[in-house]
Amino acid sequence: MGRWEPNTRGRLEQAALELYIERGFEQTTVAEIAERAGLTERTFFRHFADKREVLFGDAGAWHERVVNAVVGAPPSAAPMEAVAAGLQAAGAIFQENVERSRRRQSVIDANAELQARELSKLAALASAIRDALHRRGVAAPTAGLAAEAGIVVFRVAFERWINQTRPQDWSPLVRESLGELQAVVASEEVR
Amino acid sequence: MGRWEPNTRGRLEQAALELYIERGFEQTTVAEIAERAGLTERTFFRHFADKREVLFGDAGAWHERVVNAVVGAPPSAAPMEAVAAGLQAAGAIFQENVERSRRRQSVIDANAELQARELSKLAALASAIRDALHRRGVAAPTAGLAAEAGIVVFRVAFERWINQTRPQDWSPLVRESLGELQAVVASEEVR
């Protein structure tokens, strides 16, 4: 990208999200996205493989960040603690722009195919977290359970984060959601 | 179905699973399934809307069974306890035939589109369990967390169940998996 096209990717993304919300994901064409952004289709395809990648293109970067934080947690950290550290680190990717996450989510919620795609991405993240825990020496059933529990915590925290009415940090929401999951899961034996 | 076609659905299903494993799901045609079962395509379509429904046609029945058991758990049962009762009840649907579940799972594991479909079905089950908990008077964050935790427990228990080397009952596997999830999730505060 040349210097004469500042934040091209961001402009394309914003135009795409606007159109997906206004007209629906299916009904929006790449030509329309490029036009709204004041750019060409060719420029669009230099940044995204297709319409869907506008929504999911970031996944690689933030999955990597989660995995690195899980692997890099202190050696003394319990598996679930390492997973929580991973989820907290993910916030750096999306924390700056809650409106963008909110729009993206509303587009996905309105389309069954995109929802399925989102579920697949989260399942892939669970596998990546499980593998990261293996690298920490965590054995099979525990690693899988901690990874899956992490995805549950992520989804609850993320829903809260995009529905925030006042600015709220991501990390405390992860802690809060994990605390609630602990209480819910543990209560089975109490009564 | 007439009396002259005993267990037509079962024969079609078995033929389909065999072919999906031998040739792959994508490569198998309805004509081949019918032929293998010694029946007509027309008969196939009286039982299944398409190839995929052979794998997912039961979901309605077992989701309903889970939901009914969650709703019908003793009033004193904690949310997670009601969810566990629901998951245990589901076993009645598939418990009789571990080989069938095993084959079905191997077909799904080999195909990305089927995996996505399976994830969507489990997400739908989570929503149904959450709604069932609402009907028990369980409030929003707890109901969602207990439902999602239930899906995690289900997946771990089911994986163990289909990988069993000796005949094993379903219900104790649900208890065991839930116990492990409790331990994993709780350990975050311990160290």
Coordinates of C-alpha atoms in Angstrom, one line a residue:
Chain A
M1 CA 0.0 0.0 0.0
G2 CA 1.3 3.4 -0.9
R3 CA 1.4 6.4 1.4
W4 CA -1.3 8.0 -0.7
E5 CA -3.9 5.5 0.6
P6 CA -3.9 6.0 4.3
N7 CA -5.8 3.3 6.2
T8 CA -7.2 1.7 3.0
R9 CA -8.1 -1.5 4.8
G10 CA -9.9 0.3 7.5
R11 CA -11.9 2.3 5.1
L12 CA -12.9 -0.8 3.2
E13 CA -13.8 -2.5 6.4
Q14 CA -16.0 0.3 7.6
A15 CA -17.7 0.6 4.2
A16 CA -18.4 -3.1 4.2
L17 CA -19.8 -3.2 7.7
E18 CA -22.1 -0.3 6.9
L19 CA -23.4 -2.0 3.8
Y20 CA -23.8 -5.4 5.5
I21 CA -25.9 -3.7 8.1
E22 CA -27.9 -1.6 5.7
R23 CA -28.6 -4.2 3.0
G24 CA -27.6 -7.5 4.5
F25 CA -24.4 -9.5 3.9
E26 CA -25.8 -11.5 1.0
Q27 CA -27.1 -8.6 -0.8
T28 CA -23.9 -6.5 -0.7
T29 CA -21.4 -6.7 -3.6
V30 CA -17.7 -6.0 -3.5
A31 CA -18.3 -3.4 -6.2
E32 CA -20.6 -1.6 -3.8
I33 CA -18.1 -1.8 -0.9
A34 CA -15.3 -0.4 -3.1
E35 CA -17.6 2.4 -4.3
R36 CA -18.7 3.4 -0.8
A37 CA -15.0 3.5 0.3
G38 CA -14.1 5.6 -2.8
L39 CA -11.7 2.8 -3.9
T40 CA -11.6 0.2 -6.7
E41 CA -12.6 -3.5 -6.5
R42 CA -9.0 -4.3 -7.3
T43 CA -7.9 -2.5 -4.2
F44 CA -10.5 -4.4 -2.2
F45 CA -9.0 -7.7 -3.4
R46 CA -5.6 -6.6 -2.5
H47 CA -6.8 -6.5 1.1
F48 CA -9.4 -9.2 1.3
A49 CA -9.9 -12.5 -0.5
D50 CA -13.7 -12.1 -0.4
K51 CA -16.7 -10.4 1.4
R52 CA -16.5 -12.8 4.2
E53 CA -12.8 -12.1 5.0
V54 CA -13.8 -8.6 6.0
L55 CA -15.4 -10.2 9.0
F56 CA -13.0 -13.0 9.8
G57 CA -9.7 -11.8 8.5
D58 CA -8.4 -10.8 11.9
A59 CA -8.9 -14.3 13.4
G60 CA -5.4 -15.4 12.7
A61 CA -3.9 -12.5 14.5
W62 CA -5.9 -12.7 17.6
H63 CA -5.8 -16.5 17.9
E64 CA -2.0 -16.2 17.7
R65 CA -2.1 -13.6 20.5
V66 CA -4.2 -15.9 22.7
V67 CA -2.0 -18.9 22.1
N68 CA 1.2 -16.9 22.8
A69 CA -0.2 -15.6 26.1
V70 CA -1.3 -19.1 27.1
V71 CA 2.1 -20.5 26.4
G72 CA 3.8 -17.6 28.0
A73 CA 1.8 -17.7 31.3
P74 CA 4.0 -18.3 34.4
P75 CA 5.0 -21.9 34.8
S76 CA 3.2 -22.1 38.1
A77 CA -0.2 -21.0 36.5
A78 CA -2.9 -23.6 36.6
P79 CA -4.4 -24.5 33.2
M80 CA -7.5 -22.4 33.6
E81 CA -5.3 -19.5 34.8
A82 CA -3.2 -19.7 31.6
V83 CA -6.3 -19.8 29.5
A84 CA -7.7 -16.7 31.3
A85 CA -4.4 -14.9 30.6
G86 CA -4.7 -15.8 26.9
L87 CA -8.2 -14.5 26.7
Q88 CA -7.2 -11.3 28.5
A89 CA -4.4 -10.7 26.0
A90 CA -6.9 -11.0 23.1
G91 CA -8.5 -7.8 24.2
A92 CA -5.6 -5.8 22.8
I93 CA -6.8 -6.7 19.2
F94 CA -10.3 -5.4 19.5
Q95 CA -10.5 -3.3 22.7
E96 CA -9.8 0.0 20.9
N97 CA -13.0 0.0 18.9
V98 CA -16.1 -1.4 20.5
E99 CA -18.3 0.0 17.8
R100 CA -16.5 -2.0 15.2
S101 CA -17.0 -5.3 17.2
R102 CA -20.6 -4.4 17.8
R103 CA -21.3 -3.9 14.1
R104 CA -19.4 -7.0 13.1
Q105 CA -21.4 -9.0 15.6
S106 CA -24.8 -7.7 14.5
V107 CA -23.9 -8.7 10.9
I108 CA -23.0 -12.2 12.0
D109 CA -26.1 -12.6 14.2
A110 CA -28.3 -11.8 11.2
N111 CA -26.9 -14.5 8.9
A112 CA -26.9 -18.3 9.6
E113 CA -23.9 -19.1 7.3
L114 CA -21.8 -16.4 9.1
Q115 CA -22.9 -17.8 12.5
A116 CA -21.7 -21.2 11.4
R117 CA -18.4 -19.7 10.3
E118 CA -18.0 -17.9 13.7
L119 CA -18.7 -21.2 15.5
S120 CA -16.0 -22.9 13.4
K121 CA -13.5 -20.2 14.2
L122 CA -14.2 -20.5 17.9
A123 CA -13.8 -24.3 17.6
A124 CA -10.5 -23.7 15.9
L125 CA -9.5 -21.4 18.7
A126 CA -10.4 -24.0 21.3
S127 CA -8.1 -26.5 19.5
A128 CA -5.3 -24.0 19.4
I129 CA -5.7 -23.3 23.1
R130 CA -5.7 -27.0 23.9
D131 CA -2.5 -27.5 21.9
A132 CA -0.9 -24.5 23.7
L133 CA -1.8 -26.2 27.0
H134 CA -0.2 -29.4 25.8
R135 CA 2.9 -27.4 25.2
R136 CA 2.7 -26.4 28.9
G137 CA 2.7 -30.1 29.8
V138 CA -1.1 -30.2 30.6
A139 CA -2.5 -33.7 29.8
A140 CA -5.3 -34.5 27.5
P141 CA -8.7 -34.3 29.3
T142 CA -7.7 -31.3 31.4
A143 CA -6.3 -29.4 28.4
G144 CA -9.5 -29.9 26.3
L145 CA -11.8 -29.0 29.2
A146 CA -9.9 -25.9 30.1
A147 CA -9.8 -24.8 26.4
E148 CA -13.6 -25.4 25.9
A149 CA -14.3 -23.6 29.2
G150 CA -12.2 -20.8 27.9
I151 CA -14.4 -20.4 24.9
V152 CA -17.5 -20.3 27.1
V153 CA -15.9 -17.5 29.2
F154 CA -14.8 -15.6 26.1
R155 CA -18.3 -15.6 24.6
V156 CA -19.9 -14.4 27.8
A157 CA -17.3 -11.7 28.3
F158 CA -17.5 -10.6 24.7
E159 CA -21.2 -10.3 24.7
R160 CA -21.0 -8.1 27.8
W161 CA -18.2 -6.1 26.3
I162 CA -20.1 -5.2 23.2
N163 CA -23.3 -4.5 25.2
Q164 CA -21.5 -2.2 27.6
T165 CA -23.2 1.1 28.2
R166 CA -20.2 2.8 29.8
P167 CA -16.6 2.2 28.6
Q168 CA -15.4 -0.9 30.2
D169 CA -12.0 -2.8 30.1
W170 CA -11.9 -6.2 28.6
S171 CA -9.7 -8.0 31.3
P172 CA -12.1 -7.5 34.2
L173 CA -14.9 -8.9 32.1
V174 CA -12.9 -12.1 31.5
R175 CA -12.3 -12.4 35.3
E176 CA -15.9 -11.8 36.1
S177 CA -17.2 -14.3 33.5
L178 CA -14.8 -16.9 34.7
G179 CA -15.8 -16.4 38.3
E180 CA -19.5 -16.9 37.3
L181 CA -18.7 -20.0 35.4
Q182 CA -16.9 -21.4 38.4
A183 CA -19.9 -20.6 40.6
V184 CA -22.4 -22.2 38.2
V185 CA -20.4 -25.3 37.5
A186 CA -19.5 -25.9 41.2
S187 CA -23.0 -25.4 42.5
E188 CA -24.0 -28.8 41.1
E189 CA -22.5 -30.5 44.1
V190 CA -23.8 -28.0 46.6
R191 CA -27.5 -28.7 46.4
Chain B
M1 CA -44.3 -47.6 5.7
G2 CA -45.9 -51.0 5.2
R3 CA -45.2 -54.1 7.2
W4 CA -43.4 -55.6 4.2
E5 CA -40.5 -53.1 4.7
P6 CA -39.2 -53.9 8.2
N7 CA -36.8 -51.2 9.6
T8 CA -36.5 -49.4 6.2
R9 CA -35.1 -46.3 7.9
G10 CA -32.5 -48.3 9.7
R11 CA -31.4 -50.1 6.6
L12 CA -31.1 -46.9 4.7
E13 CA -29.1 -45.3 7.5
Q14 CA -26.7 -48.2 7.8
A15 CA -26.2 -48.3 4.0
A16 CA -25.5 -44.5 4.0
L17 CA -23.0 -44.7 6.9
E18 CA -21.1 -47.5 5.2
L19 CA -20.9 -45.6 1.9
Y20 CA -20.0 -42.3 3.6
I21 CA -17.1 -44.1 5.3
E22 CA -16.0 -46.1 2.2
R23 CA -16.3 -43.3 -0.4
G24 CA -16.7 -40.1 1.6
F25 CA -19.8 -38.1 2.2
E26 CA -19.5 -35.8 -0.8
Q27 CA -18.9 -38.7 -3.2
T28 CA -21.9 -40.7 -2.2
T29 CA -25.2 -40.4 -4.1
V30 CA -28.7 -41.1 -2.8
A31 CA -29.0 -43.6 -5.7
E32 CA -26.0 -45.6 -4.3
I33 CA -27.5 -45.5 -0.8
A34 CA -30.8 -46.8 -2.0
E35 CA -29.1 -49.5 -4.1
R36 CA -26.9 -50.7 -1.2
A37 CA -30.0 -50.9 1.0
G38 CA -31.9 -52.8 -1.7
L39 CA -34.5 -50.0 -1.9
T40 CA -35.5 -47.2 -4.2
E41 CA -34.5 -43.6 -4.2
R42 CA -38.1 -42.8 -3.7
T43 CA -38.2 -44.8 -0.5
F44 CA -35.0 -42.9 0.6
F45 CA -36.8 -39.6 0.2
R46 CA -39.8 -40.8 2.2
H47 CA -37.5 -41.1 5.2
F48 CA -34.9 -38.4 4.7
A49 CA -34.9 -35.0 3.0
D50 CA -31.4 -35.4 1.8
K51 CA -28.0 -37.1 2.4
R52 CA -27.2 -34.9 5.3
E53 CA -30.4 -35.7 7.2
V54 CA -29.3 -39.3 7.6
L55 CA -26.7 -37.8 10.0
F56 CA -28.7 -35.1 11.7
G57 CA -32.3 -36.3 11.5
D58 CA -32.3 -37.5 15.1
A59 CA -31.3 -34.1 16.6
G60 CA -34.9 -32.9 17.1
A61 CA -35.8 -36.0 19.1
W62 CA -32.8 -36.0 21.4
H63 CA -32.8 -32.2 21.9
E64 CA -36.4 -32.6 23.0
R65 CA -35.5 -35.3 25.5
V66 CA -32.7 -33.2 27.0
V67 CA -35.0 -30.2 27.3
N68 CA -37.8 -32.2 28.9
A69 CA -35.4 -33.7 31.5
V70 CA -34.0 -30.2 32.3
V71 CA -37.5 -28.8 32.8
G72 CA -38.5 -31.9 34.7
A73 CA -35.6 -32.0 37.2
P74 CA -36.6 -31.7 40.8
P75 CA -37.4 -28.0 41.8
S76 CA -34.5 -28.1 44.3
A77 CA -31.9 -29.0 41.7
A78 CA -29.3 -26.4 41.0
P79 CA -29.0 -25.2 37.4
M80 CA -26.0 -27.3 36.6
E81 CA -27.6 -30.3 38.2
A82 CA -30.7 -29.9 36.0
V83 CA -28.5 -29.7 32.9
A84 CA -26.6 -32.9 34.0
A85 CA -30.0 -34.6 34.3
G86 CA -30.9 -33.5 30.8
L87 CA -27.6 -34.8 29.3
Q88 CA -28.0 -38.1 31.1
A89 CA -31.5 -38.5 29.7
A90 CA -30.2 -38.0 26.1
G91 CA -28.3 -41.3 26.4
A92 CA -31.5 -43.2 25.9
I93 CA -31.5 -42.1 22.3
F94 CA -28.1 -43.3 21.3
Q95 CA -26.9 -45.6 24.1
E96 CA -28.2 -48.8 22.4
N97 CA -25.9 -48.6 19.5
V98 CA -22.4 -47.3 20.1
E99 CA -21.2 -48.6 16.7
R100 CA -23.7 -46.4 14.9
S101 CA -22.6 -43.3 16.9
R102 CA -19.0 -44.1 16.2
R103 CA -19.5 -44.4 12.5
R104 CA -21.6 -41.2 12.4
Q105 CA -18.8 -39.3 14.2
S106 CA -16.1 -40.6 11.9
V107 CA -18.1 -39.3 8.9
I108 CA -18.6 -35.9 10.5
D109 CA -14.9 -35.7 11.5
A110 CA -13.8 -36.2 7.9
N111 CA -15.9 -33.3 6.4
A112 CA -15.6 -29.6 7.3
E113 CA -19.1 -28.8 6.2
L114 CA -20.6 -31.5 8.4
Q115 CA -18.4 -30.4 11.3
A116 CA -19.9 -26.9 10.9
R117 CA -23.3 -28.4 10.9
E118 CA -22.6 -30.3 14.0
L119 CA -21.4 -27.2 15.8
S120 CA -24.6 -25.4 14.8
K121 CA -26.7 -28.2 16.1
L122 CA -24.9 -28.1 19.4
A123 CA -25.2 -24.3 19.6
A124 CA -29.0 -24.8 19.0
L125 CA -29.0 -27.4 21.8
A126 CA -27.3 -24.9 24.1
S127 CA -30.0 -22.3 23.4
A128 CA -32.7 -24.8 24.0
I129 CA -31.2 -25.8 27.4
R130 CA -30.8 -22.1 28.3
D131 CA -34.5 -21.6 27.5
A132 CA -35.4 -24.6 29.6
L133 CA -33.5 -23.2 32.5
H134 CA -35.3 -19.9 32.1
R135 CA -38.5 -21.9 32.5
R136 CA -37.2 -23.2 35.8
G137 CA -36.7 -19.5 36.9
V138 CA -32.9 -19.4 36.4
A139 CA -31.8 -15.9 35.4
A140 CA -29.9 -14.8 32.3
P141 CA -26.1 -15.1 32.9
T142 CA -26.4 -18.3 35.0
A143 CA -28.7 -20.0 32.5
G144 CA -26.4 -19.3 29.6
L145 CA -23.3 -20.4 31.4
A146 CA -24.8 -23.6 32.7
A147 CA -26.1 -24.4 29.2
E148 CA -22.7 -23.8 27.5
A149 CA -20.9 -25.7 30.3
G150 CA -23.4 -28.6 29.6
I151 CA -22.4 -28.7 25.9
V152 CA -18.7 -28.9 27.0
V153 CA -19.6 -31.8 29.3
F154 CA -21.6 -33.5 26.6
R155 CA -18.8 -33.3 24.1
V156 CA -16.2 -34.8 26.4
A157 CA -18.6 -37.5 27.7
F158 CA -19.6 -38.4 24.1
E159 CA -16.1 -38.6 22.9
R160 CA -15.3 -41.0 25.8
W161 CA -18.4 -43.0 25.1
I162 CA -17.7 -43.6 21.5
N163 CA -14.0 -44.5 22.3
Q164 CA -15.0 -47.0 25.0
T165 CA -13.2 -50.3 24.8
R166 CA -15.5 -52.1 27.2
P167 CA -19.3 -51.5 27.3
Q168 CA -19.9 -48.4 29.4
D169 CA -23.1 -46.7 30.5
W170 CA -23.7 -43.1 29.4
S171 CA -24.8 -41.5 32.7
P172 CA -21.6 -42.2 34.7
L173 CA -19.6 -40.6 31.9
V174 CA -21.7 -37.4 32.2
R175 CA -21.0 -37.3 35.9
E176 CA -17.3 -38.0 35.4
S177 CA -16.9 -35.3 32.8
L178 CA -18.8 -32.8 34.8
G179 CA -16.6 -33.6 37.8
E180 CA -13.5 -33.0 35.8
L181 CA -14.9 -29.7 34.4
Q182 CA -15.5 -28.6 38.0
A183 CA -12.0 -29.4 39.0
V184 CA -10.4 -27.7 36.0
V185 CA -12.5 -24.5 36.2
A186 CA -12.1 -24.3 40.0
S187 CA -8.3 -24.8 40.0
E188 CA -7.9 -21.3 38.6
E189 CA -8.2 -19.9 42.1
V190 CA -6.2 -22.5 43.8
R191 CA -2.8 -21.7 42.4

